[in-house]
Amino acid sequence: MNVILLGPPGAGKGTQAKRLEKRHNLIQLSTGDMLRAAVASGSELGKKAKSLMDAGHLVPDDLMISLIADRIDQPDCADGFILDGFPRTTAQAEALDEMLAEKGMKLHSVIEMKVEDEILVDRITGRYTCANCGAGYHDSFQRPKVAGVCDACGGTEFKRRADDTAETVRTRLATYHAQTAPILPYYQGKGILKAVDGMAGIDQVTDQIERVLGAA
Ligand code: AMP
């Protein structure tokens, strides 16, 4: 099963992708995570992407399409994947269709996670992760049980994304509405788009997604 989680930054795509990964034995393909790894490693791609990411702009389509094409070619994707953060433009959506068709693969479901912009700003500016295990927290909605100590691994170092600032979030949301939301009709036309209410609690959103996948 190959699935796309589509939605604005902060909609919960990463959180839900990690849950689907475990439940359905799928691979999460987060282009944001791949780019952050490229920035951290100092690779050519990372150097090209860093300033665009920090400003809340998209990385050019040609770089993103070849990044995902190489990743989908890896054997661990053969049993199914969840795309989280790709495609983000119509050109990326069309390129994805072509690469899947070449490999004899197909998309089963595109799930739109709907969340209002004002909620997203609060969600994104308050979020942080454990530097050791990556567990996610939030200043208001999900604090560790013991202040300063990760519930999952006991780590005491936490980090915030460089682009999770109030100012950059506004640009990222504008970019989503201008460049990514126009993909929705593309998948609607193919009859594989389903929407879930991303403002519900995390478990309820998972239940909604499971219902969509059960019917896919
Ligand atoms: P994310 O972690 O998905 O919020 O992505 C973080 C940033 O990486 C985005 O704001 C973009 O700058 C860049 N990025 C991630 N995926 C893509 C993509 N498919 N196309 C273009 N830029 C991307």
PDB file of C-alpha atoms and ligand atoms in Angstrom, residues 9 13 30-33 35-36 52-53 56-61 64 84-88 92 127 161 163 172, ligand 1:
ATOM      1  CA  PRO A   9       2.891  22.245   8.045  1.00  0.00           C
ATOM      2  CA  LYS A  13       1.587  14.297   9.016  1.00  0.00           C
ATOM      3  CA  SER A  30       9.625  12.447   4.972  1.00  0.00           C
ATOM      4  CA  THR A  31      11.305  14.800   2.514  1.00  0.00           C
ATOM      5  CA  GLY A  32      11.683  17.374   5.320  1.00  0.00           C
ATOM      6  CA  ASP A  33      13.636  14.825   7.414  1.00  0.00           C
ATOM      7  CA  LEU A  35      16.582  17.521   3.739  1.00  0.00           C
ATOM      8  CA  ARG A  36      17.413  18.184   7.407  1.00  0.00           C
ATOM      9  CA  LEU A  52      15.296  28.109   1.323  1.00  0.00           C
ATOM     10  CA  MET A  53      14.118  25.955   4.229  1.00  0.00           C
ATOM     11  CA  GLY A  56       9.995  28.828   4.561  1.00  0.00           C
ATOM     12  CA  HIS A  57      10.304  28.479   0.774  1.00  0.00           C
ATOM     13  CA  LEU A  58      10.211  25.279  -1.249  1.00  0.00           C
ATOM     14  CA  VAL A  59      13.337  23.525  -2.477  1.00  0.00           C
ATOM     15  CA  PRO A  60      13.293  23.330  -6.337  1.00  0.00           C
ATOM     16  CA  ASP A  61      11.249  20.551  -7.910  1.00  0.00           C
ATOM     17  CA  MET A  64      13.086  17.003  -4.750  1.00  0.00           C
ATOM     18  CA  ASP A  84       5.033  12.823   4.267  1.00  0.00           C
ATOM     19  CA  GLY A  85       5.858  16.226   2.726  1.00  0.00           C
ATOM     20  CA  PHE A  86       5.968  15.102  -0.910  1.00  0.00           C
ATOM     21  CA  PRO A  87       4.533  16.016  -3.370  1.00  0.00           C
ATOM     22  CA  ARG A  88       4.272  19.742  -2.616  1.00  0.00           C
ATOM     23  CA  GLN A  92       6.089  16.871  -8.156  1.00  0.00           C
ATOM     24  CA  ARG A 127       6.738  22.052  19.229  1.00  0.00           C
ATOM     25  CA  ARG A 161      13.498  23.168  14.181  1.00  0.00           C
ATOM     26  CA  ASP A 163      12.103  26.979  10.634  1.00  0.00           C
ATOM     27  CA  ARG A 172       5.222  28.209   5.028  1.00  0.00           C
TER      28      ARG A 172
HETATM   29  P1  AMP B   1       8.671  19.653   6.428  1.00  0.00           P
HETATM   30  O1  AMP B   1       9.527  18.971   7.443  1.00  0.00           O
HETATM   31  O2  AMP B   1       7.867  18.709   5.589  1.00  0.00           O
HETATM   32  O3  AMP B   1       7.807  20.743   7.033  1.00  0.00           O
HETATM   33  O4  AMP B   1       9.673  20.374   5.395  1.00  0.00           O
HETATM   34  C1  AMP B   1      10.565  21.373   5.843  1.00  0.00           C
HETATM   35  C2  AMP B   1      11.023  22.216   4.666  1.00  0.00           C
HETATM   36  O5  AMP B   1      11.737  21.387   3.733  1.00  0.00           O
HETATM   37  C3  AMP B   1       9.927  22.868   3.838  1.00  0.00           C
HETATM   38  O6  AMP B   1       9.465  24.094   4.382  1.00  0.00           O
HETATM   39  C4  AMP B   1      10.640  23.068   2.504  1.00  0.00           C
HETATM   40  O7  AMP B   1      11.547  24.149   2.561  1.00  0.00           O
HETATM   41  C5  AMP B   1      11.461  21.784   2.391  1.00  0.00           C
HETATM   42  N1  AMP B   1      10.734  20.694   1.722  1.00  0.00           N
HETATM   43  C6  AMP B   1      10.332  19.512   2.267  1.00  0.00           C
HETATM   44  N2  AMP B   1       9.704  18.748   1.353  1.00  0.00           N
HETATM   45  C7  AMP B   1       9.691  19.468   0.207  1.00  0.00           C
HETATM   46  C8  AMP B   1       9.156  19.237  -1.107  1.00  0.00           C
HETATM   47  N3  AMP B   1       8.492  18.097  -1.398  1.00  0.00           N
HETATM   48  N4  AMP B   1       9.335  20.212  -2.035  1.00  0.00           N
HETATM   49  C9  AMP B   1       9.993  21.335  -1.757  1.00  0.00           C
HETATM   50  N5  AMP B   1      10.512  21.639  -0.552  1.00  0.00           N
HETATM   51  C10 AMP B   1      10.357  20.707   0.433  1.00  0.00           C
END
